[in-house]
PDB file of N, CA, C and O in Angstrom, chain B, residues numbered from 101:
ATOM      1  N   LEU B 101     123.177  52.276  97.267  1.00  0.00           N
ATOM      2  CA  LEU B 101     123.479  50.843  96.954  1.00  0.00           C
ATOM      3  C   LEU B 101     124.006  50.056  98.114  1.00  0.00           C
ATOM      4  O   LEU B 101     124.937  50.593  98.715  1.00  0.00           O
ATOM      5  N   SER B 102     123.679  49.118  98.464  1.00  0.00           N
ATOM      6  CA  SER B 102     124.174  48.237  99.677  1.00  0.00           C
ATOM      7  C   SER B 102     124.914  47.196  99.180  1.00  0.00           C
ATOM      8  O   SER B 102     124.556  46.535  98.205  1.00  0.00           O
ATOM      9  N   SER B 103     126.176  46.967  99.947  1.00  0.00           N
ATOM     10  CA  SER B 103     127.293  46.020  99.528  1.00  0.00           C
ATOM     11  C   SER B 103     126.683  44.683  99.581  1.00  0.00           C
ATOM     12  O   SER B 103     127.213  43.853  98.843  1.00  0.00           O
ATOM     13  N   SER B 104     125.669  44.286 100.301  1.00  0.00           N
ATOM     14  CA  SER B 104     125.481  42.930 100.377  1.00  0.00           C
ATOM     15  C   SER B 104     125.160  42.249  99.026  1.00  0.00           C
ATOM     16  O   SER B 104     125.861  41.305  98.661  1.00  0.00           O
ATOM     17  N   SER B 105     124.135  42.685  98.271  1.00  0.00           N
ATOM     18  CA  SER B 105     123.685  42.128  97.022  1.00  0.00           C
ATOM     19  C   SER B 105     124.403  42.807  95.852  1.00  0.00           C
ATOM     20  O   SER B 105     124.224  42.388  94.708  1.00  0.00           O
ATOM     21  N   ALA B 106     125.202  43.834  96.102  1.00  0.00           N
ATOM     22  CA  ALA B 106     125.524  45.007  95.073  1.00  0.00           C
ATOM     23  C   ALA B 106     126.935  44.211  94.577  1.00  0.00           C
ATOM     24  O   ALA B 106     127.248  44.253  93.387  1.00  0.00           O
ATOM     25  N   ALA B 107     127.624  43.608  95.394  1.00  0.00           N
ATOM     26  CA  ALA B 107     129.032  43.127  94.657  1.00  0.00           C
ATOM     27  C   ALA B 107     128.837  42.244  93.319  1.00  0.00           C
ATOM     28  O   ALA B 107     129.605  42.326  92.360  1.00  0.00           O
ATOM     29  N   SER B 108     127.601  41.306  93.377  1.00  0.00           N
ATOM     30  CA  SER B 108     127.486  40.520  92.177  1.00  0.00           C
ATOM     31  C   SER B 108     126.748  41.349  91.112  1.00  0.00           C
ATOM     32  O   SER B 108     126.722  40.948  89.949  1.00  0.00           O
ATOM     33  N   ASP B 109     126.242  42.314  91.420  1.00  0.00           N
ATOM     34  CA  ASP B 109     125.502  43.145  90.502  1.00  0.00           C
ATOM     35  C   ASP B 109     126.441  43.893  89.624  1.00  0.00           C
ATOM     36  O   ASP B 109     126.244  44.028  88.416  1.00  0.00           O
ATOM     37  N   VAL B 110     127.584  44.432  90.331  1.00  0.00           N
ATOM     38  CA  VAL B 110     128.430  45.341  89.418  1.00  0.00           C
ATOM     39  C   VAL B 110     129.903  44.775  89.182  1.00  0.00           C
ATOM     40  O   VAL B 110     130.640  45.408  88.427  1.00  0.00           O
ATOM     41  N   TYR B 111     130.292  43.790  89.701  1.00  0.00           N
ATOM     42  CA  TYR B 111     131.701  43.163  89.340  1.00  0.00           C
ATOM     43  C   TYR B 111     131.671  42.871  87.996  1.00  0.00           C
ATOM     44  O   TYR B 111     130.727  42.280  87.474  1.00  0.00           O
ATOM     45  N   LYS B 112     132.711  43.274  87.368  1.00  0.00           N
ATOM     46  CA  LYS B 112     132.929  43.021  85.804  1.00  0.00           C
ATOM     47  C   LYS B 112     131.965  43.565  84.717  1.00  0.00           C
ATOM     48  O   LYS B 112     131.936  43.283  83.519  1.00  0.00           O
ATOM     49  N   ARG B 113     131.208  44.390  85.407  1.00  0.00           N
ATOM     50  CA  ARG B 113     130.026  45.265  84.638  1.00  0.00           C
ATOM     51  C   ARG B 113     130.736  46.436  83.802  1.00  0.00           C
ATOM     52  O   ARG B 113     131.716  46.931  84.358  1.00  0.00           O
ATOM     53  N   GLN B 114     130.428  46.883  82.709  1.00  0.00           N
ATOM     54  CA  GLN B 114     130.645  48.108  82.116  1.00  0.00           C
ATOM     55  C   GLN B 114     130.191  49.357  83.051  1.00  0.00           C
ATOM     56  O   GLN B 114     129.191  49.270  83.763  1.00  0.00           O
ATOM     57  N   VAL B 115     131.012  50.547  82.996  1.00  0.00           N
ATOM     58  CA  VAL B 115     130.337  51.639  83.660  1.00  0.00           C
ATOM     59  C   VAL B 115     130.173  52.663  82.657  1.00  0.00           C
ATOM     60  O   VAL B 115     131.102  52.917  81.891  1.00  0.00           O
ATOM     61  N   TYR B 116     128.968  53.330  82.589  1.00  0.00           N
ATOM     62  CA  TYR B 116     128.483  54.546  81.686  1.00  0.00           C
ATOM     63  C   TYR B 116     128.314  55.859  82.274  1.00  0.00           C
ATOM     64  O   TYR B 116     127.988  55.985  83.455  1.00  0.00           O
ATOM     65  N   LYS B 117     128.504  56.762  81.566  1.00  0.00           N
ATOM     66  CA  LYS B 117     128.072  58.113  82.073  1.00  0.00           C
ATOM     67  C   LYS B 117     126.698  58.236  81.869  1.00  0.00           C
ATOM     68  O   LYS B 117     126.224  57.467  81.033  1.00  0.00           O
ATOM     69  N   PRO B 118     125.801  59.158  82.529  1.00  0.00           N
ATOM     70  CA  PRO B 118     124.483  59.338  82.277  1.00  0.00           C
ATOM     71  C   PRO B 118     123.907  59.232  80.872  1.00  0.00           C
ATOM     72  O   PRO B 118     122.806  58.694  80.751  1.00  0.00           O
ATOM     73  N   ASP B 119     124.492  59.654  79.887  1.00  0.00           N
ATOM     74  CA  ASP B 119     124.197  59.609  78.637  1.00  0.00           C
ATOM     75  C   ASP B 119     124.645  58.363  77.851  1.00  0.00           C
ATOM     76  O   ASP B 119     124.766  58.398  76.626  1.00  0.00           O
ATOM     77  N   ASP B 120     124.868  57.356  78.522  1.00  0.00           N
ATOM     78  CA  ASP B 120     125.074  55.842  78.158  1.00  0.00           C
ATOM     79  C   ASP B 120     126.226  55.652  77.375  1.00  0.00           C
ATOM     80  O   ASP B 120     126.306  54.612  76.721  1.00  0.00           O
ATOM     81  N   VAL B 121     127.251  56.591  77.325  1.00  0.00           N
ATOM     82  CA  VAL B 121     128.331  56.534  77.026  1.00  0.00           C
ATOM     83  C   VAL B 121     129.479  55.536  77.779  1.00  0.00           C
ATOM     84  O   VAL B 121     129.933  55.997  78.825  1.00  0.00           O
ATOM     85  N   ASP B 122     129.956  54.306  77.379  1.00  0.00           N
ATOM     86  CA  ASP B 122     130.760  53.557  78.230  1.00  0.00           C
ATOM     87  C   ASP B 122     132.208  54.149  78.583  1.00  0.00           C
ATOM     88  O   ASP B 122     132.897  54.617  77.677  1.00  0.00           O
ATOM     89  N   ILE B 123     132.610  54.127  79.756  1.00  0.00           N
ATOM     90  CA  ILE B 123     133.737  54.655  80.451  1.00  0.00           C
ATOM     91  C   ILE B 123     134.637  53.871  80.886  1.00  0.00           C
ATOM     92  O   ILE B 123     135.759  54.281  81.185  1.00  0.00           O
ATOM     93  N   GLY B 124     134.230  52.488  80.994  1.00  0.00           N
ATOM     94  CA  GLY B 124     135.157  51.468  81.573  1.00  0.00           C
ATOM     95  C   GLY B 124     134.414  50.474  82.199  1.00  0.00           C
ATOM     96  O   GLY B 124     133.186  50.393  82.174  1.00  0.00           O
ATOM     97  N   GLU B 125     135.347  49.560  82.880  1.00  0.00           N
ATOM     98  CA  GLU B 125     134.943  48.224  83.587  1.00  0.00           C
ATOM     99  C   GLU B 125     135.262  48.155  84.668  1.00  0.00           C
ATOM    100  O   GLU B 125     136.425  48.433  84.961  1.00  0.00           O
ATOM    101  N   ILE B 126     134.179  47.690  85.820  1.00  0.00           N
ATOM    102  CA  ILE B 126     134.707  47.541  87.046  1.00  0.00           C
ATOM    103  C   ILE B 126     135.394  46.228  87.138  1.00  0.00           C
ATOM    104  O   ILE B 126     134.862  45.182  86.764  1.00  0.00           O
ATOM    105  N   VAL B 127     136.570  46.302  87.636  1.00  0.00           N
ATOM    106  CA  VAL B 127     137.768  45.214  87.663  1.00  0.00           C
ATOM    107  C   VAL B 127     138.014  44.557  89.056  1.00  0.00           C
ATOM    108  O   VAL B 127     138.616  43.506  89.274  1.00  0.00           O
ATOM    109  N   ASP B 128     137.441  45.368  89.925  1.00  0.00           N
ATOM    110  CA  ASP B 128     137.813  45.107  91.425  1.00  0.00           C
ATOM    111  C   ASP B 128     136.851  45.913  92.136  1.00  0.00           C
ATOM    112  O   ASP B 128     136.299  46.907  91.664  1.00  0.00           O
ATOM    113  N   LEU B 129     136.653  45.377  93.447  1.00  0.00           N
ATOM    114  CA  LEU B 129     135.879  46.060  94.506  1.00  0.00           C
ATOM    115  C   LEU B 129     136.750  46.082  96.087  1.00  0.00           C
ATOM    116  O   LEU B 129     137.238  45.049  96.544  1.00  0.00           O
ATOM    117  N   THR B 130     136.822  47.136  96.648  1.00  0.00           N
ATOM    118  CA  THR B 130     137.766  47.206  97.718  1.00  0.00           C
ATOM    119  C   THR B 130     136.642  47.316  98.903  1.00  0.00           C
ATOM    120  O   THR B 130     135.538  47.859  98.869  1.00  0.00           O
ATOM    121  N   ARG B 131     137.356  46.558 100.048  1.00  0.00           N
ATOM    122  CA  ARG B 131     136.457  46.516 101.347  1.00  0.00           C
ATOM    123  C   ARG B 131     137.211  47.100 102.568  1.00  0.00           C
ATOM    124  O   ARG B 131     138.439  47.087 102.661  1.00  0.00           O
ATOM    125  N   ASN B 132     136.555  47.501 103.290  1.00  0.00           N
ATOM    126  CA  ASN B 132     137.107  48.015 104.765  1.00  0.00           C
ATOM    127  C   ASN B 132     137.056  46.763 105.737  1.00  0.00           C
ATOM    128  O   ASN B 132     136.402  45.760 105.451  1.00  0.00           O
ATOM    129  N   PRO B 133     137.738  46.880 106.822  1.00  0.00           N
ATOM    130  CA  PRO B 133     137.777  45.905 107.659  1.00  0.00           C
ATOM    131  C   PRO B 133     136.483  45.032 108.077  1.00  0.00           C
ATOM    132  O   PRO B 133     136.455  43.845 108.401  1.00  0.00           O
ATOM    133  N   ASP B 134     135.545  45.846 107.990  1.00  0.00           N
ATOM    134  CA  ASP B 134     133.999  45.266 108.309  1.00  0.00           C
ATOM    135  C   ASP B 134     133.480  44.564 106.968  1.00  0.00           C
ATOM    136  O   ASP B 134     132.288  44.275 106.860  1.00  0.00           O
ATOM    137  N   VAL B 135     134.286  44.328 106.078  1.00  0.00           N
ATOM    138  CA  VAL B 135     133.823  43.527 104.842  1.00  0.00           C
ATOM    139  C   VAL B 135     132.736  44.466 104.182  1.00  0.00           C
ATOM    140  O   VAL B 135     131.841  43.853 103.599  1.00  0.00           O
ATOM    141  N   GLU B 136     132.667  45.650 104.172  1.00  0.00           N
ATOM    142  CA  GLU B 136     131.649  46.553 103.493  1.00  0.00           C
ATOM    143  C   GLU B 136     132.545  47.026 102.384  1.00  0.00           C
ATOM    144  O   GLU B 136     133.733  47.332 102.481  1.00  0.00           O
ATOM    145  N   ILE B 137     131.720  47.036 101.220  1.00  0.00           N
ATOM    146  CA  ILE B 137     132.312  47.481 100.074  1.00  0.00           C
ATOM    147  C   ILE B 137     132.598  49.067 100.050  1.00  0.00           C
ATOM    148  O   ILE B 137     131.632  49.799 100.262  1.00  0.00           O
ATOM    149  N   VAL B 138     133.818  49.629  99.815  1.00  0.00           N
ATOM    150  CA  VAL B 138     133.857  51.149  99.902  1.00  0.00           C
ATOM    151  C   VAL B 138     134.380  51.591  98.368  1.00  0.00           C
ATOM    152  O   VAL B 138     134.016  52.702  97.985  1.00  0.00           O
ATOM    153  N   SER B 139     135.010  50.982  97.690  1.00  0.00           N
ATOM    154  CA  SER B 139     135.287  51.313  96.520  1.00  0.00           C
ATOM    155  C   SER B 139     135.094  50.520  95.212  1.00  0.00           C
ATOM    156  O   SER B 139     134.707  49.364  95.388  1.00  0.00           O
ATOM    157  N   ALA B 140     135.263  50.859  94.094  1.00  0.00           N
ATOM    158  CA  ALA B 140     134.997  50.200  92.921  1.00  0.00           C
ATOM    159  C   ALA B 140     136.117  50.736  92.063  1.00  0.00           C
ATOM    160  O   ALA B 140     136.235  51.951  91.901  1.00  0.00           O
ATOM    161  N   VAL B 141     137.011  49.798  91.462  1.00  0.00           N
ATOM    162  CA  VAL B 141     138.239  49.850  90.826  1.00  0.00           C
ATOM    163  C   VAL B 141     137.690  49.735  89.338  1.00  0.00           C
ATOM    164  O   VAL B 141     137.270  48.706  88.809  1.00  0.00           O
ATOM    165  N   ILE B 142     137.785  51.093  88.729  1.00  0.00           N
ATOM    166  CA  ILE B 142     137.415  50.661  87.358  1.00  0.00           C
ATOM    167  C   ILE B 142     138.465  51.137  86.268  1.00  0.00           C
ATOM    168  O   ILE B 142     138.996  52.247  86.237  1.00  0.00           O
ATOM    169  N   GLU B 143     138.671  50.061  85.355  1.00  0.00           N
ATOM    170  CA  GLU B 143     139.613  50.346  84.355  1.00  0.00           C
ATOM    171  C   GLU B 143     139.255  51.076  83.054  1.00  0.00           C
ATOM    172  O   GLU B 143     138.563  50.520  82.202  1.00  0.00           O
ATOM    173  N   ILE B 144     139.694  52.234  82.913  1.00  0.00           N
ATOM    174  CA  ILE B 144     139.407  53.228  81.982  1.00  0.00           C
ATOM    175  C   ILE B 144     140.374  53.033  80.859  1.00  0.00           C
ATOM    176  O   ILE B 144     141.441  52.464  81.088  1.00  0.00           O
ATOM    177  N   GLY B 145     140.055  53.497  79.570  1.00  0.00           N
ATOM    178  CA  GLY B 145     140.899  53.585  78.571  1.00  0.00           C
ATOM    179  C   GLY B 145     141.456  52.188  78.205  1.00  0.00           C
ATOM    180  O   GLY B 145     140.984  51.170  78.710  1.00  0.00           O
ATOM    181  N   GLY B 146     142.474  52.165  77.311  1.00  0.00           N
ATOM    182  CA  GLY B 146     143.189  50.767  76.984  1.00  0.00           C
ATOM    183  C   GLY B 146     142.170  50.244  75.882  1.00  0.00           C
ATOM    184  O   GLY B 146     141.175  50.895  75.564  1.00  0.00           O
ATOM    185  N   PHE B 147     142.487  49.071  75.350  1.00  0.00           N
ATOM    186  CA  PHE B 147     141.984  48.168  74.416  1.00  0.00           C
ATOM    187  C   PHE B 147     142.101  46.914  74.534  1.00  0.00           C
ATOM    188  O   PHE B 147     143.202  46.382  74.391  1.00  0.00           O
ATOM    189  N   LEU B 148     140.894  46.147  74.841  1.00  0.00           N
ATOM    190  CA  LEU B 148     141.151  44.728  75.110  1.00  0.00           C
ATOM    191  C   LEU B 148     141.859  44.147  76.253  1.00  0.00           C
ATOM    192  O   LEU B 148     142.490  43.092  76.323  1.00  0.00           O
ATOM    193  N   GLY B 149     141.605  45.140  77.228  1.00  0.00           N
ATOM    194  CA  GLY B 149     142.421  44.860  78.279  1.00  0.00           C
ATOM    195  C   GLY B 149     143.855  45.381  78.635  1.00  0.00           C
ATOM    196  O   GLY B 149     144.483  45.190  79.676  1.00  0.00           O
ATOM    197  N   LEU B 150     144.248  46.136  77.438  1.00  0.00           N
ATOM    198  CA  LEU B 150     145.777  46.496  77.330  1.00  0.00           C
ATOM    199  C   LEU B 150     145.864  47.944  77.437  1.00  0.00           C
ATOM    200  O   LEU B 150     145.099  48.648  76.777  1.00  0.00           O
ATOM    201  N   GLY B 151     146.718  48.432  78.201  1.00  0.00           N
ATOM    202  CA  GLY B 151     146.859  49.970  78.212  1.00  0.00           C
ATOM    203  C   GLY B 151     146.073  50.802  79.112  1.00  0.00           C
ATOM    204  O   GLY B 151     146.286  52.014  79.143  1.00  0.00           O
ATOM    205  N   GLY B 152     145.046  50.183  79.962  1.00  0.00           N
ATOM    206  CA  GLY B 152     144.199  50.762  80.488  1.00  0.00           C
ATOM    207  C   GLY B 152     144.844  51.532  81.824  1.00  0.00           C
ATOM    208  O   GLY B 152     145.997  51.342  82.211  1.00  0.00           O
ATOM    209  N   LYS B 153     144.029  52.299  82.361  1.00  0.00           N
ATOM    210  CA  LYS B 153     144.257  52.815  83.789  1.00  0.00           C
ATOM    211  C   LYS B 153     143.407  52.486  84.700  1.00  0.00           C
ATOM    212  O   LYS B 153     142.230  52.513  84.340  1.00  0.00           O
ATOM    213  N   LYS B 154     143.642  52.155  85.867  1.00  0.00           N
ATOM    214  CA  LYS B 154     142.700  51.647  87.085  1.00  0.00           C
ATOM    215  C   LYS B 154     142.684  52.780  88.088  1.00  0.00           C
ATOM    216  O   LYS B 154     143.698  53.177  88.662  1.00  0.00           O
ATOM    217  N   VAL B 155     141.392  53.308  88.276  1.00  0.00           N
ATOM    218  CA  VAL B 155     141.111  54.284  89.173  1.00  0.00           C
ATOM    219  C   VAL B 155     140.102  53.701  90.108  1.00  0.00           C
ATOM    220  O   VAL B 155     139.373  52.761  89.791  1.00  0.00           O
ATOM    221  N   ALA B 156     140.083  54.389  91.456  1.00  0.00           N
ATOM    222  CA  ALA B 156     139.282  53.725  92.418  1.00  0.00           C
ATOM    223  C   ALA B 156     138.125  54.859  92.669  1.00  0.00           C
ATOM    224  O   ALA B 156     138.495  56.009  92.905  1.00  0.00           O
ATOM    225  N   VAL B 157     136.913  54.589  92.627  1.00  0.00           N
ATOM    226  CA  VAL B 157     135.838  55.507  93.021  1.00  0.00           C
ATOM    227  C   VAL B 157     135.067  55.286  94.284  1.00  0.00           C
ATOM    228  O   VAL B 157     134.847  54.109  94.569  1.00  0.00           O
ATOM    229  N   PRO B 158     134.734  55.975  94.884  1.00  0.00           N
ATOM    230  CA  PRO B 158     133.683  55.541  96.151  1.00  0.00           C
ATOM    231  C   PRO B 158     132.299  54.695  95.701  1.00  0.00           C
ATOM    232  O   PRO B 158     131.458  55.057  94.878  1.00  0.00           O
ATOM    233  N   PHE B 159     132.318  53.666  96.360  1.00  0.00           N
ATOM    234  CA  PHE B 159     131.157  52.835  95.830  1.00  0.00           C
ATOM    235  C   PHE B 159     129.706  53.490  95.818  1.00  0.00           C
ATOM    236  O   PHE B 159     128.787  53.273  95.028  1.00  0.00           O
ATOM    237  N   LYS B 160     129.745  54.246  96.777  1.00  0.00           N
ATOM    238  CA  LYS B 160     128.406  55.060  96.853  1.00  0.00           C
ATOM    239  C   LYS B 160     128.038  55.892  95.705  1.00  0.00           C
ATOM    240  O   LYS B 160     126.864  56.223  95.542  1.00  0.00           O
ATOM    241  N   ASP B 161     128.934  56.239  94.927  1.00  0.00           N
ATOM    242  CA  ASP B 161     128.834  57.183  93.770  1.00  0.00           C
ATOM    243  C   ASP B 161     128.351  56.311  92.629  1.00  0.00           C
ATOM    244  O   ASP B 161     127.958  56.903  91.624  1.00  0.00           O
ATOM    245  N   LEU B 162     128.326  54.939  92.644  1.00  0.00           N
ATOM    246  CA  LEU B 162     127.814  54.232  91.385  1.00  0.00           C
ATOM    247  C   LEU B 162     126.217  54.256  91.676  1.00  0.00           C
ATOM    248  O   LEU B 162     125.723  54.198  92.802  1.00  0.00           O
ATOM    249  N   LYS B 163     125.520  54.351  90.488  1.00  0.00           N
ATOM    250  CA  LYS B 163     124.273  54.152  90.264  1.00  0.00           C
ATOM    251  C   LYS B 163     123.982  52.894  89.440  1.00  0.00           C
ATOM    252  O   LYS B 163     124.412  52.737  88.298  1.00  0.00           O
ATOM    253  N   VAL B 164     123.135  51.908  90.174  1.00  0.00           N
ATOM    254  CA  VAL B 164     122.799  50.620  89.458  1.00  0.00           C
ATOM    255  C   VAL B 164     121.311  50.772  88.989  1.00  0.00           C
ATOM    256  O   VAL B 164     120.415  51.140  89.748  1.00  0.00           O
ATOM    257  N   LYS B 165     121.124  50.446  87.625  1.00  0.00           N
ATOM    258  CA  LYS B 165     119.677  50.577  87.240  1.00  0.00           C
ATOM    259  C   LYS B 165     119.555  49.129  86.452  1.00  0.00           C
ATOM    260  O   LYS B 165     120.364  48.562  85.718  1.00  0.00           O
ATOM    261  N   LYS B 166     118.257  48.756  86.880  1.00  0.00           N
ATOM    262  CA  LYS B 166     118.023  47.433  86.169  1.00  0.00           C
ATOM    263  C   LYS B 166     116.800  47.778  85.228  1.00  0.00           C
ATOM    264  O   LYS B 166     116.007  48.670  85.527  1.00  0.00           O
ATOM    265  N   SER B 167     116.708  47.145  84.261  1.00  0.00           N
ATOM    266  CA  SER B 167     115.675  47.410  83.284  1.00  0.00           C
ATOM    267  C   SER B 167     115.324  46.304  82.198  1.00  0.00           C
ATOM    268  O   SER B 167     116.178  45.465  81.909  1.00  0.00           O
ATOM    269  N   GLY B 168     114.162  46.299  81.637  1.00  0.00           N
ATOM    270  CA  GLY B 168     113.826  45.293  80.776  1.00  0.00           C
ATOM    271  C   GLY B 168     113.238  43.937  81.319  1.00  0.00           C
ATOM    272  O   GLY B 168     113.333  43.809  82.540  1.00  0.00           O
ATOM    273  N   VAL B 169     112.693  42.986  80.686  1.00  0.00           N
ATOM    274  CA  VAL B 169     112.128  41.884  80.987  1.00  0.00           C
ATOM    275  C   VAL B 169     113.222  40.863  81.837  1.00  0.00           C
ATOM    276  O   VAL B 169     112.927  40.247  82.861  1.00  0.00           O
ATOM    277  N   LYS B 170     114.433  40.842  81.217  1.00  0.00           N
ATOM    278  CA  LYS B 170     115.576  39.941  82.040  1.00  0.00           C
ATOM    279  C   LYS B 170     116.207  40.806  83.102  1.00  0.00           C
ATOM    280  O   LYS B 170     117.174  40.351  83.713  1.00  0.00           O
ATOM    281  N   ALA B 171     115.683  42.183  83.420  1.00  0.00           N
ATOM    282  CA  ALA B 171     116.273  42.785  84.501  1.00  0.00           C
ATOM    283  C   ALA B 171     117.956  43.146  84.334  1.00  0.00           C
ATOM    284  O   ALA B 171     118.841  42.872  85.145  1.00  0.00           O
ATOM    285  N   GLU B 172     118.094  43.847  83.019  1.00  0.00           N
ATOM    286  CA  GLU B 172     119.371  43.998  82.647  1.00  0.00           C
ATOM    287  C   GLU B 172     120.008  44.956  83.678  1.00  0.00           C
ATOM    288  O   GLU B 172     119.322  45.875  84.124  1.00  0.00           O
ATOM    289  N   VAL B 173     121.329  44.782  84.091  1.00  0.00           N
ATOM    290  CA  VAL B 173     121.768  45.651  85.079  1.00  0.00           C
ATOM    291  C   VAL B 173     122.842  46.507  84.297  1.00  0.00           C
ATOM    292  O   VAL B 173     123.671  46.019  83.529  1.00  0.00           O
ATOM    293  N   ARG B 174     122.714  47.859  84.600  1.00  0.00           N
ATOM    294  CA  ARG B 174     123.714  48.669  83.857  1.00  0.00           C
ATOM    295  C   ARG B 174     124.261  49.676  85.201  1.00  0.00           C
ATOM    296  O   ARG B 174     123.511  49.997  86.122  1.00  0.00           O
ATOM    297  N   VAL B 175     125.520  50.038  85.116  1.00  0.00           N
ATOM    298  CA  VAL B 175     125.854  50.768  86.063  1.00  0.00           C
ATOM    299  C   VAL B 175     126.566  52.012  85.637  1.00  0.00           C
ATOM    300  O   VAL B 175     127.498  52.011  84.833  1.00  0.00           O
ATOM    301  N   TYR B 176     125.993  53.250  86.318  1.00  0.00           N
ATOM    302  CA  TYR B 176     126.344  54.618  86.023  1.00  0.00           C
ATOM    303  C   TYR B 176     127.187  55.384  87.032  1.00  0.00           C
ATOM    304  O   TYR B 176     127.082  55.168  88.240  1.00  0.00           O
ATOM    305  N   LEU B 177     127.939  56.191  86.574  1.00  0.00           N
ATOM    306  CA  LEU B 177     128.685  57.244  87.288  1.00  0.00           C
ATOM    307  C   LEU B 177     128.687  58.595  86.814  1.00  0.00           C
ATOM    308  O   LEU B 177     128.824  58.821  85.612  1.00  0.00           O
ATOM    309  N   ASP B 178     128.576  59.312  87.470  1.00  0.00           N
ATOM    310  CA  ASP B 178     128.347  60.914  87.200  1.00  0.00           C
ATOM    311  C   ASP B 178     129.792  61.516  86.963  1.00  0.00           C
ATOM    312  O   ASP B 178     129.905  62.668  87.383  1.00  0.00           O
ATOM    313  N   GLN B 179     130.749  61.052  86.464  1.00  0.00           N
ATOM    314  CA  GLN B 179     131.984  61.326  85.913  1.00  0.00           C
ATOM    315  C   GLN B 179     132.331  61.023  84.807  1.00  0.00           C
ATOM    316  O   GLN B 179     132.076  59.920  84.324  1.00  0.00           O
ATOM    317  N   THR B 180     133.030  62.016  84.149  1.00  0.00           N
ATOM    318  CA  THR B 180     133.684  61.716  82.808  1.00  0.00           C
ATOM    319  C   THR B 180     134.993  60.978  82.590  1.00  0.00           C
ATOM    320  O   THR B 180     135.874  61.150  83.432  1.00  0.00           O
ATOM    321  N   GLU B 181     135.221  60.181  81.568  1.00  0.00           N
ATOM    322  CA  GLU B 181     136.606  59.587  81.343  1.00  0.00           C
ATOM    323  C   GLU B 181     137.558  60.641  81.721  1.00  0.00           C
ATOM    324  O   GLU B 181     138.458  60.453  82.539  1.00  0.00           O
ATOM    325  N   ASP B 182     137.320  61.881  81.042  1.00  0.00           N
ATOM    326  CA  ASP B 182     138.621  62.962  81.344  1.00  0.00           C
ATOM    327  C   ASP B 182     138.809  63.094  83.075  1.00  0.00           C
ATOM    328  O   ASP B 182     139.908  63.085  83.629  1.00  0.00           O
ATOM    329  N   GLU B 183     137.663  63.200  83.689  1.00  0.00           N
ATOM    330  CA  GLU B 183     137.558  63.340  85.201  1.00  0.00           C
ATOM    331  C   GLU B 183     138.462  62.173  85.690  1.00  0.00           C
ATOM    332  O   GLU B 183     139.398  62.392  86.459  1.00  0.00           O
ATOM    333  N   LEU B 184     138.175  60.962  85.243  1.00  0.00           N
ATOM    334  CA  LEU B 184     138.633  59.833  85.959  1.00  0.00           C
ATOM    335  C   LEU B 184     140.064  59.795  85.471  1.00  0.00           C
ATOM    336  O   LEU B 184     140.849  59.379  86.323  1.00  0.00           O
ATOM    337  N   ASN B 185     140.563  60.111  84.372  1.00  0.00           N
ATOM    338  CA  ASN B 185     142.023  60.115  83.891  1.00  0.00           C
ATOM    339  C   ASN B 185     142.675  60.962  84.763  1.00  0.00           C
ATOM    340  O   ASN B 185     143.846  60.737  85.070  1.00  0.00           O
ATOM    341  N   GLY B 186     142.023  61.976  85.234  1.00  0.00           N
ATOM    342  CA  GLY B 186     142.809  62.895  86.157  1.00  0.00           C
ATOM    343  C   GLY B 186     143.182  62.707  87.542  1.00  0.00           C
ATOM    344  O   GLY B 186     143.993  63.359  88.199  1.00  0.00           O
ATOM    345  N   SER B 187     142.233  61.389  88.007  1.00  0.00           N
ATOM    346  CA  SER B 187     142.644  60.778  89.320  1.00  0.00           C
ATOM    347  C   SER B 187     143.804  59.821  89.461  1.00  0.00           C
ATOM    348  O   SER B 187     144.236  59.026  88.626  1.00  0.00           O
ATOM    349  N   PRO B 188     144.152  60.021  90.490  1.00  0.00           N
ATOM    350  CA  PRO B 188     145.440  58.847  90.663  1.00  0.00           C
ATOM    351  C   PRO B 188     145.110  57.491  90.340  1.00  0.00           C
ATOM    352  O   PRO B 188     143.990  57.005  90.497  1.00  0.00           O
ATOM    353  N   SER B 189     146.197  56.840  89.846  1.00  0.00           N
ATOM    354  CA  SER B 189     146.002  55.418  89.598  1.00  0.00           C
ATOM    355  C   SER B 189     145.820  54.601  90.902  1.00  0.00           C
ATOM    356  O   SER B 189     146.275  54.859  92.017  1.00  0.00           O
ATOM    357  N   TYR B 190     145.117  53.647  90.543  1.00  0.00           N
ATOM    358  CA  TYR B 190     144.747  52.692  91.835  1.00  0.00           C
ATOM    359  C   TYR B 190     146.086  51.748  91.702  1.00  0.00           C
ATOM    360  O   TYR B 190     146.405  51.237  90.628  1.00  0.00           O
ATOM    361  N   GLU B 191     146.738  51.597  92.763  1.00  0.00           N
ATOM    362  CA  GLU B 191     147.736  50.584  93.107  1.00  0.00           C
ATOM    363  C   GLU B 191     147.081  49.551  93.975  1.00  0.00           C
ATOM    364  O   GLU B 191     146.508  49.919  95.000  1.00  0.00           O
ATOM    365  N   GLU B 192     147.124  48.290  93.641  1.00  0.00           N
ATOM    366  CA  GLU B 192     146.919  47.190  94.661  1.00  0.00           C
ATOM    367  C   GLU B 192     147.848  46.845  95.828  1.00  0.00           C
ATOM    368  O   GLU B 192     147.564  45.920  96.589  1.00  0.00           O
TER     369      GLU B 192
END
């Protein structure tokens, strides 16, 4: 995943486990001083934007797949919601 075109591909997208189960939404991207994306902040749990937990995962761990005639973008992560829940909360 390159950070040049990837930001628009993944920002505000749902994140899925490999078995297509929804685990959260990308709500922010963090960058290093060289303006490269280093992590994606995913909000997990909660309902309608309330009560969720934000966790940061390395951007390189995301897998973006485009499929179908309209090239629908889906973002995948090889971590479960339970594993993400065990991660420290992301603080801005």
